[in-house]
PDB file of N, CA and C in Angstrom:
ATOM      1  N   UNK A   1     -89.227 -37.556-153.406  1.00 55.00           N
ATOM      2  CA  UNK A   1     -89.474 -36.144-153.206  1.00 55.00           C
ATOM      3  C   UNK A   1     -90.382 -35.912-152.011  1.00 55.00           C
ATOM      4  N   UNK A   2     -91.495 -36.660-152.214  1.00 55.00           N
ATOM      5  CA  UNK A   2     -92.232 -36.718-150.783  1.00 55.00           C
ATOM      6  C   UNK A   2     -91.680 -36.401-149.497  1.00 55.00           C
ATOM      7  N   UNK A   3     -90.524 -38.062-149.371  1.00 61.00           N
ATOM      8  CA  UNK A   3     -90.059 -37.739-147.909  1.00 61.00           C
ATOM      9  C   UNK A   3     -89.076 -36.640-147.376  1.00 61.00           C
ATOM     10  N   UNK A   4     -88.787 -36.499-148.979  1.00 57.00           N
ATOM     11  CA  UNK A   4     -87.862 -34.989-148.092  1.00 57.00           C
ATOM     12  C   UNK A   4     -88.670 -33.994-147.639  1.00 57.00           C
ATOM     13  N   UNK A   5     -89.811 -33.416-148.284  1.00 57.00           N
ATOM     14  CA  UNK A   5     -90.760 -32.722-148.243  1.00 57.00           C
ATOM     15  C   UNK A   5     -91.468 -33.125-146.331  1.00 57.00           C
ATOM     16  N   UNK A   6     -91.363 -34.412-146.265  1.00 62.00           N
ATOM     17  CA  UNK A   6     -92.163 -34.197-144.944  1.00 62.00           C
ATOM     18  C   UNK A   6     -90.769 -34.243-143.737  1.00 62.00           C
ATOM     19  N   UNK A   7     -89.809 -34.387-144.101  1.00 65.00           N
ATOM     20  CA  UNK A   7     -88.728 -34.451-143.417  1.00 65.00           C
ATOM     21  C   UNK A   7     -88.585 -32.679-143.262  1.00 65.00           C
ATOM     22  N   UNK A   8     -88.559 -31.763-144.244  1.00 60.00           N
ATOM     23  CA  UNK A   8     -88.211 -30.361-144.348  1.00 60.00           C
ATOM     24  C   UNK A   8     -89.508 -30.125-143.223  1.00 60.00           C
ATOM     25  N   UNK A   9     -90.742 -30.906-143.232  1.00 62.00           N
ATOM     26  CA  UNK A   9     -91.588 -30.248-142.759  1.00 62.00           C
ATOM     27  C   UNK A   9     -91.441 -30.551-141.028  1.00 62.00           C
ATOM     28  N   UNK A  10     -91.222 -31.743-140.838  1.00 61.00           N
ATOM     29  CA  UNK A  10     -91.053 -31.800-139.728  1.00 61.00           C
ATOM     30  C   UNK A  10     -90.157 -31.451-139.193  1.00 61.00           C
ATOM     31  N   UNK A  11     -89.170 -30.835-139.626  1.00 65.00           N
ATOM     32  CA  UNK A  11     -87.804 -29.911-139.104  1.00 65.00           C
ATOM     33  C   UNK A  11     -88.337 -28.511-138.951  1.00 65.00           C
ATOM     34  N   UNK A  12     -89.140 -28.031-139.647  1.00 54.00           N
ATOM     35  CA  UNK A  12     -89.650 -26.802-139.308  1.00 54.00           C
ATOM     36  C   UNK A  12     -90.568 -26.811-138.344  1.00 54.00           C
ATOM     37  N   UNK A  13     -91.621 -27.432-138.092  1.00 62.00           N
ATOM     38  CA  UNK A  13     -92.513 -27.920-136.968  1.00 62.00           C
ATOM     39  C   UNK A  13     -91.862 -27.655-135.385  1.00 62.00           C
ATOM     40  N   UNK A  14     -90.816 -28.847-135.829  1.00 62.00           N
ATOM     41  CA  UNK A  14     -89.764 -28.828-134.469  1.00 62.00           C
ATOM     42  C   UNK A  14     -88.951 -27.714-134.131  1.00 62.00           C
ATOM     43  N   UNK A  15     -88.615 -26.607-134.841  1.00 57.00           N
ATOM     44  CA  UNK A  15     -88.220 -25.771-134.816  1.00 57.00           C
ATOM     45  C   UNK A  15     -88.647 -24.374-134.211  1.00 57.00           C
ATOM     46  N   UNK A  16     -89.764 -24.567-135.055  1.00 53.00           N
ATOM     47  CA  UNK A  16     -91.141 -23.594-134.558  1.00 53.00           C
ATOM     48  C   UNK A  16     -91.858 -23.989-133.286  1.00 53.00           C
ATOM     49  N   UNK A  17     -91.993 -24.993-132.854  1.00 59.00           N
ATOM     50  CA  UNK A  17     -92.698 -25.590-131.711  1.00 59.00           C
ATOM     51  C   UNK A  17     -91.752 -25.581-130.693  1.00 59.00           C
ATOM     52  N   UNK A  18     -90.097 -25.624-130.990  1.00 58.00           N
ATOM     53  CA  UNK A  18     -89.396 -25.534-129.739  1.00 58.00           C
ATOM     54  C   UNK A  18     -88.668 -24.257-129.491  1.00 58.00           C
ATOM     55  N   UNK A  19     -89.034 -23.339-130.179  1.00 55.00           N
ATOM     56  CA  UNK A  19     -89.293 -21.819-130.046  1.00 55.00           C
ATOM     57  C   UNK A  19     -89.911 -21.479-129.201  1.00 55.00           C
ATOM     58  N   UNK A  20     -91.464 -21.756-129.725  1.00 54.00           N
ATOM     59  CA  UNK A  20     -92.691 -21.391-129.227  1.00 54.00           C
ATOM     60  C   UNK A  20     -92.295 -21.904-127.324  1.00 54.00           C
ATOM     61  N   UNK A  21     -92.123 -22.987-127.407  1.00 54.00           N
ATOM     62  CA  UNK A  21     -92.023 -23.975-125.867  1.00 54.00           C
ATOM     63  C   UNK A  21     -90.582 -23.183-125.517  1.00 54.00           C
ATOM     64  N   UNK A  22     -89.563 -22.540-125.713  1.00 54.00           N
ATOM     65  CA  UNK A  22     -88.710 -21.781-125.127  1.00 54.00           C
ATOM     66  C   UNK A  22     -89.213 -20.545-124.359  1.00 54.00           C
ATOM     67  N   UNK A  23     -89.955 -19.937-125.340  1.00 53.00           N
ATOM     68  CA  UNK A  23     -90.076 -18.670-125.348  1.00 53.00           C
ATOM     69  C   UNK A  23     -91.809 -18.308-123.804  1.00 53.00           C
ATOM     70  N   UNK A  24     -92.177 -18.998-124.380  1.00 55.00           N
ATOM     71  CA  UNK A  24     -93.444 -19.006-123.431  1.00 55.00           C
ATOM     72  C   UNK A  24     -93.848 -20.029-122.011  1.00 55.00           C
ATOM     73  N   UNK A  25     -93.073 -21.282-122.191  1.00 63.00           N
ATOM     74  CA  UNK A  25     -92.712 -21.840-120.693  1.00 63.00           C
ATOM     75  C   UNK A  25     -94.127 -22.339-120.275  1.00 63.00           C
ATOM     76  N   UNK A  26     -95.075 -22.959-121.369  1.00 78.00           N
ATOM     77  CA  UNK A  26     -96.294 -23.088-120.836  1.00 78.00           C
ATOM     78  C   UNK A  26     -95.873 -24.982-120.616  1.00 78.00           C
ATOM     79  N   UNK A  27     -97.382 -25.336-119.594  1.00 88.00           N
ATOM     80  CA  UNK A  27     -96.721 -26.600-119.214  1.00 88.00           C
ATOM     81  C   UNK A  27     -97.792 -27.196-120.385  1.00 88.00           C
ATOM     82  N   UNK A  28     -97.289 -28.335-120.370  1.00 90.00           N
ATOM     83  CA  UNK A  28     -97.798 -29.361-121.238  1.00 90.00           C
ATOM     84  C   UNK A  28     -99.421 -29.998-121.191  1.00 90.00           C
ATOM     85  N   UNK A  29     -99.937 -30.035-122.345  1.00 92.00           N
ATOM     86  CA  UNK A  29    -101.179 -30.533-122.217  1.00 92.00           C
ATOM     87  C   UNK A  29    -101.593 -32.033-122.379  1.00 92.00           C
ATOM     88  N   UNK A  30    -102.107 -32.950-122.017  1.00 92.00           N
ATOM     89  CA  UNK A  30    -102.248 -34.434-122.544  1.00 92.00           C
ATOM     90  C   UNK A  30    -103.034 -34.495-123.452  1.00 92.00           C
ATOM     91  N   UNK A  31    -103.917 -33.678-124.891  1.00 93.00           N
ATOM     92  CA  UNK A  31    -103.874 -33.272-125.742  1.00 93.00           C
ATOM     93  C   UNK A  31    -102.871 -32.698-126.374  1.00 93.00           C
ATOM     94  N   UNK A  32    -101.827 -32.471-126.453  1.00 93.00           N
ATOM     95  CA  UNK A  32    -100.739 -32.533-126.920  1.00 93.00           C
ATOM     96  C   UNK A  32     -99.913 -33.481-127.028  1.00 93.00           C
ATOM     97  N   UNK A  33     -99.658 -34.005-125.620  1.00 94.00           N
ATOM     98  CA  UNK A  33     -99.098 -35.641-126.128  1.00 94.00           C
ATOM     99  C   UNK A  33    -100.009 -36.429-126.590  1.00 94.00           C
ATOM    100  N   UNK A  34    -101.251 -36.390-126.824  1.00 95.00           N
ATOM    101  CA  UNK A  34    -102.065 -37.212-127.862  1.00 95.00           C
ATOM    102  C   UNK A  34    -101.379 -37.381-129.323  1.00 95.00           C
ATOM    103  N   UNK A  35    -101.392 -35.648-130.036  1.00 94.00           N
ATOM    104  CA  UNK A  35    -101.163 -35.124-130.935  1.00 94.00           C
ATOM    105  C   UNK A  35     -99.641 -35.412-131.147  1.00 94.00           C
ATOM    106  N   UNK A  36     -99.047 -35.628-130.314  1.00 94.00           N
ATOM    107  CA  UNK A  36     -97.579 -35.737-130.731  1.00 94.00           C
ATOM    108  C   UNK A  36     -97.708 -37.223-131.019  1.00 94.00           C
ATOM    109  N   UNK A  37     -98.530 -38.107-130.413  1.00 96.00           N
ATOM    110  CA  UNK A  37     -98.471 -39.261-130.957  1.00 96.00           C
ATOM    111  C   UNK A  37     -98.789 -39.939-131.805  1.00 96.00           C
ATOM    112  N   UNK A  38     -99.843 -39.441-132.409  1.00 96.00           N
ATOM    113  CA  UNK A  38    -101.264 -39.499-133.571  1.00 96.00           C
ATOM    114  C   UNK A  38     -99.645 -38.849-134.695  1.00 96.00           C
ATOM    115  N   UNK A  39     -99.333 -38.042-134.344  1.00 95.00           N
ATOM    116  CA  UNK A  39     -97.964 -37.632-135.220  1.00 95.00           C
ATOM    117  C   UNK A  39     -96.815 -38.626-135.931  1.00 95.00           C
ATOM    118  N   UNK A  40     -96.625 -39.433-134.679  1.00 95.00           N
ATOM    119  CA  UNK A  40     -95.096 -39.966-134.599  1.00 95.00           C
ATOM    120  C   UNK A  40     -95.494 -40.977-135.243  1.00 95.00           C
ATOM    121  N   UNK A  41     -97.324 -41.831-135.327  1.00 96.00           N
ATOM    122  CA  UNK A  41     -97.696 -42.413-135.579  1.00 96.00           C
ATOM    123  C   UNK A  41     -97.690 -42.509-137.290  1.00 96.00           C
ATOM    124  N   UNK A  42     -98.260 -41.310-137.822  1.00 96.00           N
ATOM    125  CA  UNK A  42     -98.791 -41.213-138.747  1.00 96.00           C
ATOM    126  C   UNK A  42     -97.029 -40.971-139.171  1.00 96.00           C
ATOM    127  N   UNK A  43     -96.076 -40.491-139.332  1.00 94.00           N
ATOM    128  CA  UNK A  43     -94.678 -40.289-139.840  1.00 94.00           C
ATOM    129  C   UNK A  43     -93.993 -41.945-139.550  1.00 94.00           C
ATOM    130  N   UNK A  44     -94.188 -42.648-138.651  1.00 95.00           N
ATOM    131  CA  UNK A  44     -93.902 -43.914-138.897  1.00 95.00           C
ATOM    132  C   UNK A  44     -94.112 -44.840-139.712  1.00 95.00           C
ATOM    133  N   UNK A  45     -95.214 -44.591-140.293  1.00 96.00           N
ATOM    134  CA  UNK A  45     -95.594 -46.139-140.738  1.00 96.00           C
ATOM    135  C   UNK A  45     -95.139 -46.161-141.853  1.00 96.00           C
ATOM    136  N   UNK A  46     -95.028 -47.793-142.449  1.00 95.00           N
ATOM    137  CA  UNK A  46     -94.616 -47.992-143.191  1.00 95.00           C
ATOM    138  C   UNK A  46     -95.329 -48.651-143.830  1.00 95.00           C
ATOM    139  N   UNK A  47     -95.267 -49.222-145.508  1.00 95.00           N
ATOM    140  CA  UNK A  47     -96.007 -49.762-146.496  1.00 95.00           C
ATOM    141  C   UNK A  47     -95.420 -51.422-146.162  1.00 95.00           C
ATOM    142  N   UNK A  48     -96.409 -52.359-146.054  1.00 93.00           N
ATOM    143  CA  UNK A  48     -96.162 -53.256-146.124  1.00 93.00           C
ATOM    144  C   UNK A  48     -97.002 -53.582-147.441  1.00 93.00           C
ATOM    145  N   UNK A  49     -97.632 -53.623-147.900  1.00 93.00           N
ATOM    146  CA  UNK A  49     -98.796 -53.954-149.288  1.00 93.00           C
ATOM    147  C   UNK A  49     -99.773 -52.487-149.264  1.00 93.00           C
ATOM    148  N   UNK A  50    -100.774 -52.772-150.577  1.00 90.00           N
ATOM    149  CA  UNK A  50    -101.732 -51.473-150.443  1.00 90.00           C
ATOM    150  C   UNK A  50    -102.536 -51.683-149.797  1.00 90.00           C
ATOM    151  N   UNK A  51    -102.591 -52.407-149.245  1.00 90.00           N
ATOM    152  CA  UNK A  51    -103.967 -52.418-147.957  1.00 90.00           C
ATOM    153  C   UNK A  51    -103.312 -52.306-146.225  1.00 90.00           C
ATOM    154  N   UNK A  52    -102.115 -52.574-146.467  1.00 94.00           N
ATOM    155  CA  UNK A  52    -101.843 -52.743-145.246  1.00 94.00           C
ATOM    156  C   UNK A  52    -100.564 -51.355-144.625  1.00 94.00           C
ATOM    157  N   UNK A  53    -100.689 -50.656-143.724  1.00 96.00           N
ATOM    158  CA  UNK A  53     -99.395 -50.005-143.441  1.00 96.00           C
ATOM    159  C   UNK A  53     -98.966 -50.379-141.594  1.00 96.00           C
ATOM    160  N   UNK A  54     -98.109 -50.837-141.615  1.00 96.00           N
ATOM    161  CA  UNK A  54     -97.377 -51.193-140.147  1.00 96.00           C
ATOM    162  C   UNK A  54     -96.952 -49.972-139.750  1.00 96.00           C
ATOM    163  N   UNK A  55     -97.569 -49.399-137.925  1.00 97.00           N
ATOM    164  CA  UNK A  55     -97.340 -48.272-137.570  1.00 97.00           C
ATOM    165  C   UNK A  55     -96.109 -49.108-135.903  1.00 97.00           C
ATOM    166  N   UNK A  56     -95.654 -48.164-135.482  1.00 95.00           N
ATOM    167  CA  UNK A  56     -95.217 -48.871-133.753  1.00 95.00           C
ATOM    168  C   UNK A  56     -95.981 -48.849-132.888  1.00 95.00           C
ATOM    169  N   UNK A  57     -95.612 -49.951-132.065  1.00 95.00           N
ATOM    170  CA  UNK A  57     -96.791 -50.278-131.206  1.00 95.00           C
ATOM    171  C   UNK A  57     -95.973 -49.577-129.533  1.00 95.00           C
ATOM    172  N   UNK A  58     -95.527 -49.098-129.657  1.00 95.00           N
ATOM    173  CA  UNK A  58     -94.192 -48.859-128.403  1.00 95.00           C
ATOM    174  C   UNK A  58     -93.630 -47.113-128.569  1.00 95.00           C
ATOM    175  N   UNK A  59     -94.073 -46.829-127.084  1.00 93.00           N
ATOM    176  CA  UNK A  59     -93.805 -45.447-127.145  1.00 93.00           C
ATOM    177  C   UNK A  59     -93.102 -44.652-125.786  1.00 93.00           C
ATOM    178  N   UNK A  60     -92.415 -43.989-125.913  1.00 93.00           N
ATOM    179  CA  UNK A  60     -91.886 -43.237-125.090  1.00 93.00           C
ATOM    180  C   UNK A  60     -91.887 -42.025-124.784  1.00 93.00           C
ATOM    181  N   UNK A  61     -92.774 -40.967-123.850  1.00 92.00           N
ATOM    182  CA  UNK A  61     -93.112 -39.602-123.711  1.00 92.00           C
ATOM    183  C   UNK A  61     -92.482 -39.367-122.806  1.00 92.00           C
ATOM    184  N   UNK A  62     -91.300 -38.249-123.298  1.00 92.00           N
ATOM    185  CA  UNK A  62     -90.288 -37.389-122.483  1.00 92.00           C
ATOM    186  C   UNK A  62     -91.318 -36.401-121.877  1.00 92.00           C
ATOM    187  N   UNK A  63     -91.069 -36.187-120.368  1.00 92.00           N
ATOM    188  CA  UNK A  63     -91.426 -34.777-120.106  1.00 92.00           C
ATOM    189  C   UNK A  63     -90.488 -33.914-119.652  1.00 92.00           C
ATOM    190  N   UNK A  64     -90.405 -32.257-119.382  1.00 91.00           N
ATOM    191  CA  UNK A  64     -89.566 -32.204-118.308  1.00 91.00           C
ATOM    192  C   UNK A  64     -90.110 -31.980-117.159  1.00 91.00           C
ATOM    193  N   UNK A  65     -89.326 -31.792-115.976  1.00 93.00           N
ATOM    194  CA  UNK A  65     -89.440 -32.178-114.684  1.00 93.00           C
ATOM    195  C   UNK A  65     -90.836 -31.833-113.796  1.00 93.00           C
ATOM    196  N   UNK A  66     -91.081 -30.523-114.358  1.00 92.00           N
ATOM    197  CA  UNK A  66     -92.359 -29.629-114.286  1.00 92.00           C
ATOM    198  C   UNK A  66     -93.516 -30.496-114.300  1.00 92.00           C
ATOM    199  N   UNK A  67     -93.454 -30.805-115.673  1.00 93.00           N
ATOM    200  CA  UNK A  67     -94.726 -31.286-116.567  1.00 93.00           C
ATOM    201  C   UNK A  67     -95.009 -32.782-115.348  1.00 93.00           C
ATOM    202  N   UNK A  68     -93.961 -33.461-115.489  1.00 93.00           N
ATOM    203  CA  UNK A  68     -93.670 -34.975-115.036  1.00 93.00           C
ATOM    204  C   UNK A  68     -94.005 -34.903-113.722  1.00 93.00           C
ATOM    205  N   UNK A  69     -93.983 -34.188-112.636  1.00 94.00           N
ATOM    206  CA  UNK A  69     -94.711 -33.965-111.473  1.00 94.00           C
ATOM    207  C   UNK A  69     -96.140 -33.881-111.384  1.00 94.00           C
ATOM    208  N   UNK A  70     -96.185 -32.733-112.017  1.00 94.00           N
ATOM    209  CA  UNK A  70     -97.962 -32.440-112.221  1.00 94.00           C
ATOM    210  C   UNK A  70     -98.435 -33.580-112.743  1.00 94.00           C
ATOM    211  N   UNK A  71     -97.875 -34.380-113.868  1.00 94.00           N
ATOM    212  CA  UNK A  71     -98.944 -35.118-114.682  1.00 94.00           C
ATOM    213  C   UNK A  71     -98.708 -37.070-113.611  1.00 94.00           C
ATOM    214  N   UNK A  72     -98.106 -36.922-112.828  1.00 95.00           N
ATOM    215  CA  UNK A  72     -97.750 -38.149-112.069  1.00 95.00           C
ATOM    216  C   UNK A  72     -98.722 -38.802-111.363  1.00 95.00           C
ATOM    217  N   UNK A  73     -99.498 -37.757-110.908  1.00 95.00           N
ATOM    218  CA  UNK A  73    -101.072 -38.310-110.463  1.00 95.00           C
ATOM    219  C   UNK A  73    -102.070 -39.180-110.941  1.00 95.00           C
ATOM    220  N   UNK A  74    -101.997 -38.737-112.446  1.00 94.00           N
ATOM    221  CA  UNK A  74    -102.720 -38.826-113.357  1.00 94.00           C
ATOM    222  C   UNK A  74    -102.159 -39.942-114.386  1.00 94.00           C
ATOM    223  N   UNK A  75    -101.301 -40.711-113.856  1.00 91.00           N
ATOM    224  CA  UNK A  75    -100.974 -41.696-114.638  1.00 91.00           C
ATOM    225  C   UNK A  75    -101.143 -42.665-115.191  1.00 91.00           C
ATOM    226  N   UNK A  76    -101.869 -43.206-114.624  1.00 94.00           N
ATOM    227  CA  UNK A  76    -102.727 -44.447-114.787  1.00 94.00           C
ATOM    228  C   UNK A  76    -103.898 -44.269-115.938  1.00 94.00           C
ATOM    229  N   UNK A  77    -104.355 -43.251-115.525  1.00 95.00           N
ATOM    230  CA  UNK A  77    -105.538 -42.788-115.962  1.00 95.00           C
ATOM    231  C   UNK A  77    -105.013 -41.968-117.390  1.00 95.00           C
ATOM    232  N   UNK A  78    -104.203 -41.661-117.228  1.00 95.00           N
ATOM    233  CA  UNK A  78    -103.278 -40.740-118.477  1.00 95.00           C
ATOM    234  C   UNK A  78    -102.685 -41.689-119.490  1.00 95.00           C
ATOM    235  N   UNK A  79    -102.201 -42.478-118.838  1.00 95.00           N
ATOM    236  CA  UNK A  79    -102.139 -44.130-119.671  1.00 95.00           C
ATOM    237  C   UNK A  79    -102.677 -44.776-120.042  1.00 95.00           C
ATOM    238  N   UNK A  80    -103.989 -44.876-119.751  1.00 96.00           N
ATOM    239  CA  UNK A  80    -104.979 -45.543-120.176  1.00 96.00           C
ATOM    240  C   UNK A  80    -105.672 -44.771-121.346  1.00 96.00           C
ATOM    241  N   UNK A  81    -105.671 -43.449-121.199  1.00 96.00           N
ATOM    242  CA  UNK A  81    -106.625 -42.637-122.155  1.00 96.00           C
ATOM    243  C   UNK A  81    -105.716 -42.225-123.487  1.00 96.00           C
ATOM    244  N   UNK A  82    -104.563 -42.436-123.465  1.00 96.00           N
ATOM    245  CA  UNK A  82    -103.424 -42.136-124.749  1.00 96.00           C
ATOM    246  C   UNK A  82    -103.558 -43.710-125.415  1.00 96.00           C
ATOM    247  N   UNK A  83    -103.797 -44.660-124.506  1.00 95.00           N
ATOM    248  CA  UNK A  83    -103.706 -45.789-125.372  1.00 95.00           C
ATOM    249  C   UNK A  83    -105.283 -46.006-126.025  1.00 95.00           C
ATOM    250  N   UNK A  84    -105.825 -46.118-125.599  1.00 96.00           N
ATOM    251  CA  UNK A  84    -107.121 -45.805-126.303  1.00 96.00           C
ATOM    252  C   UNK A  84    -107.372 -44.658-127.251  1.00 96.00           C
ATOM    253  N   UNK A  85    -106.489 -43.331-127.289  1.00 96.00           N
ATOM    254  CA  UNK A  85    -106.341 -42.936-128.375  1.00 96.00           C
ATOM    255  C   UNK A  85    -105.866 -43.093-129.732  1.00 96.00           C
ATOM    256  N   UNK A  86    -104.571 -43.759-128.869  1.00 96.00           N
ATOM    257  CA  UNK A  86    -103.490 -44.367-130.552  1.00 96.00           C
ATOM    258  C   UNK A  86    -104.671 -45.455-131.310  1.00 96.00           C
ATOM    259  N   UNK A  87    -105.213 -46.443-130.440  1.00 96.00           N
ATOM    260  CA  UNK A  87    -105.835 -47.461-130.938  1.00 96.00           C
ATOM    261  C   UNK A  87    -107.054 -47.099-131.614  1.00 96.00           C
ATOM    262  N   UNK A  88    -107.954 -45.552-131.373  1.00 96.00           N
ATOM    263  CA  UNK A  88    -108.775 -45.077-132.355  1.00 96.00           C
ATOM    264  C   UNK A  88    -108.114 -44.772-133.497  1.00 96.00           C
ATOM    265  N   UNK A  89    -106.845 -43.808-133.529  1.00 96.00           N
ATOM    266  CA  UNK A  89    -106.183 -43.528-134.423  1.00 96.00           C
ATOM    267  C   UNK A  89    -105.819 -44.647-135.573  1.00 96.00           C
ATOM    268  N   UNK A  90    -104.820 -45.534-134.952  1.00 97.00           N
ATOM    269  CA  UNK A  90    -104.569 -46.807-135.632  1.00 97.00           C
ATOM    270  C   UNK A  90    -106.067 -47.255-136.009  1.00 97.00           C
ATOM    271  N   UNK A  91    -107.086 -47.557-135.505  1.00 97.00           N
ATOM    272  CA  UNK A  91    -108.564 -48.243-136.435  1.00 97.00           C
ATOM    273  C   UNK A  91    -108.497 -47.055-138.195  1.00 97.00           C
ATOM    274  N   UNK A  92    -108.880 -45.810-137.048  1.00 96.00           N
ATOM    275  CA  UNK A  92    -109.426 -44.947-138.430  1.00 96.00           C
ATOM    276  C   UNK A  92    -108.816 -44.920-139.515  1.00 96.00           C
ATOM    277  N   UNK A  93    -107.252 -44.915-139.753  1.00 95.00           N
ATOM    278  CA  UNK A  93    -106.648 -44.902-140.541  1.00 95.00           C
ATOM    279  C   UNK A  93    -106.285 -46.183-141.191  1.00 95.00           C
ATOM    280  N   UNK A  94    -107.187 -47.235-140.425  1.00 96.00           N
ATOM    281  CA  UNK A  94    -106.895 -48.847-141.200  1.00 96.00           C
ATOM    282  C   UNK A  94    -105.379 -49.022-140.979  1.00 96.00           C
ATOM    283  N   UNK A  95    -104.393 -48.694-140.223  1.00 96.00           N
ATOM    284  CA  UNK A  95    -103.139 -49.188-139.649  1.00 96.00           C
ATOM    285  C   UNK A  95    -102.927 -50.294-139.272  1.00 96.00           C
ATOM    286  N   UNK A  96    -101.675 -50.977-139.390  1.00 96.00           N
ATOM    287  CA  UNK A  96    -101.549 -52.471-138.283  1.00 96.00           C
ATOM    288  C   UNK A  96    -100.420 -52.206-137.420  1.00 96.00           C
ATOM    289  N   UNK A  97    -100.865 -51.981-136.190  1.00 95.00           N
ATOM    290  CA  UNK A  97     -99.617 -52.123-135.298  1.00 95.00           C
ATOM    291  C   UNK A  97     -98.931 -53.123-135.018  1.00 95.00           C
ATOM    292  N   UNK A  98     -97.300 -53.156-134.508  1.00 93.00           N
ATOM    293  CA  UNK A  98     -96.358 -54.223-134.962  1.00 93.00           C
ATOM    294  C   UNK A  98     -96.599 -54.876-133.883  1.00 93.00           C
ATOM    295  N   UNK A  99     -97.361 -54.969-132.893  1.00 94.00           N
ATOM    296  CA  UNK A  99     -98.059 -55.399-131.671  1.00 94.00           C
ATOM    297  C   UNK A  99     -98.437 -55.053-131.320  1.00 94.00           C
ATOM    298  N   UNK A 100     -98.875 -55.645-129.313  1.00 94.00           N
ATOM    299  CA  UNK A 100     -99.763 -55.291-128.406  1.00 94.00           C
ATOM    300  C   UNK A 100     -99.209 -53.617-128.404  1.00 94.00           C
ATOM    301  N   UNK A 101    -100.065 -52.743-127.720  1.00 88.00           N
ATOM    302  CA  UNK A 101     -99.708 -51.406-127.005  1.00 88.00           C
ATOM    303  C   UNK A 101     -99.244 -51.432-125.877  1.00 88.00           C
TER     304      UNK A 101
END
């Protein structure tokens, strides 16, 4: 019952959020792709035992063309600071990623 429940939820999320991103045309924040990842993170993982949950260690952030210009500068540095996020994320929540980042 759960996962349908977070499946219904994340269909509405996506729904509502790609509304919202139709309708208003704002560009993207790297606090947002934090949050989308801390997301994808936390909807991934899986139960390996009760102490342990395996999250992915491997990620892929679509932009469109807009966003992906502006944020191109900042890449390195934008890369560096999302991975050091997941890896706070993954600590706090006691996660094991399925590898390196």
């Amino acid at each position: 019952m759960a996962g349908v429940l977070q499946r219904f939820e994340q269909r509405l999320e996506g729904a509502v959020t790609g509304a919202f991103a139709r309708a208003f045309r704002s560009a993207v924040q790297p606090v947002e792709i934090a949050a989308a990842l801390q997301r994808e993170i936390d909807n991934s993982a899986h139960v390996l035992s009760r102490e342990r949950m395996l999250v992915p260690n491997d990620f892929t952030v679509e932009l469109s063309t807009s966003d992906h210009e502006r944020l191109t500068p900042f890449g390195t540095t934008l890369s560096d600071e999302l991975a050091t996020l997941v890896k706070e994320h993954v600590t706090e929540q006691r996660y094991t990623l399925a590898g390196p980042l």
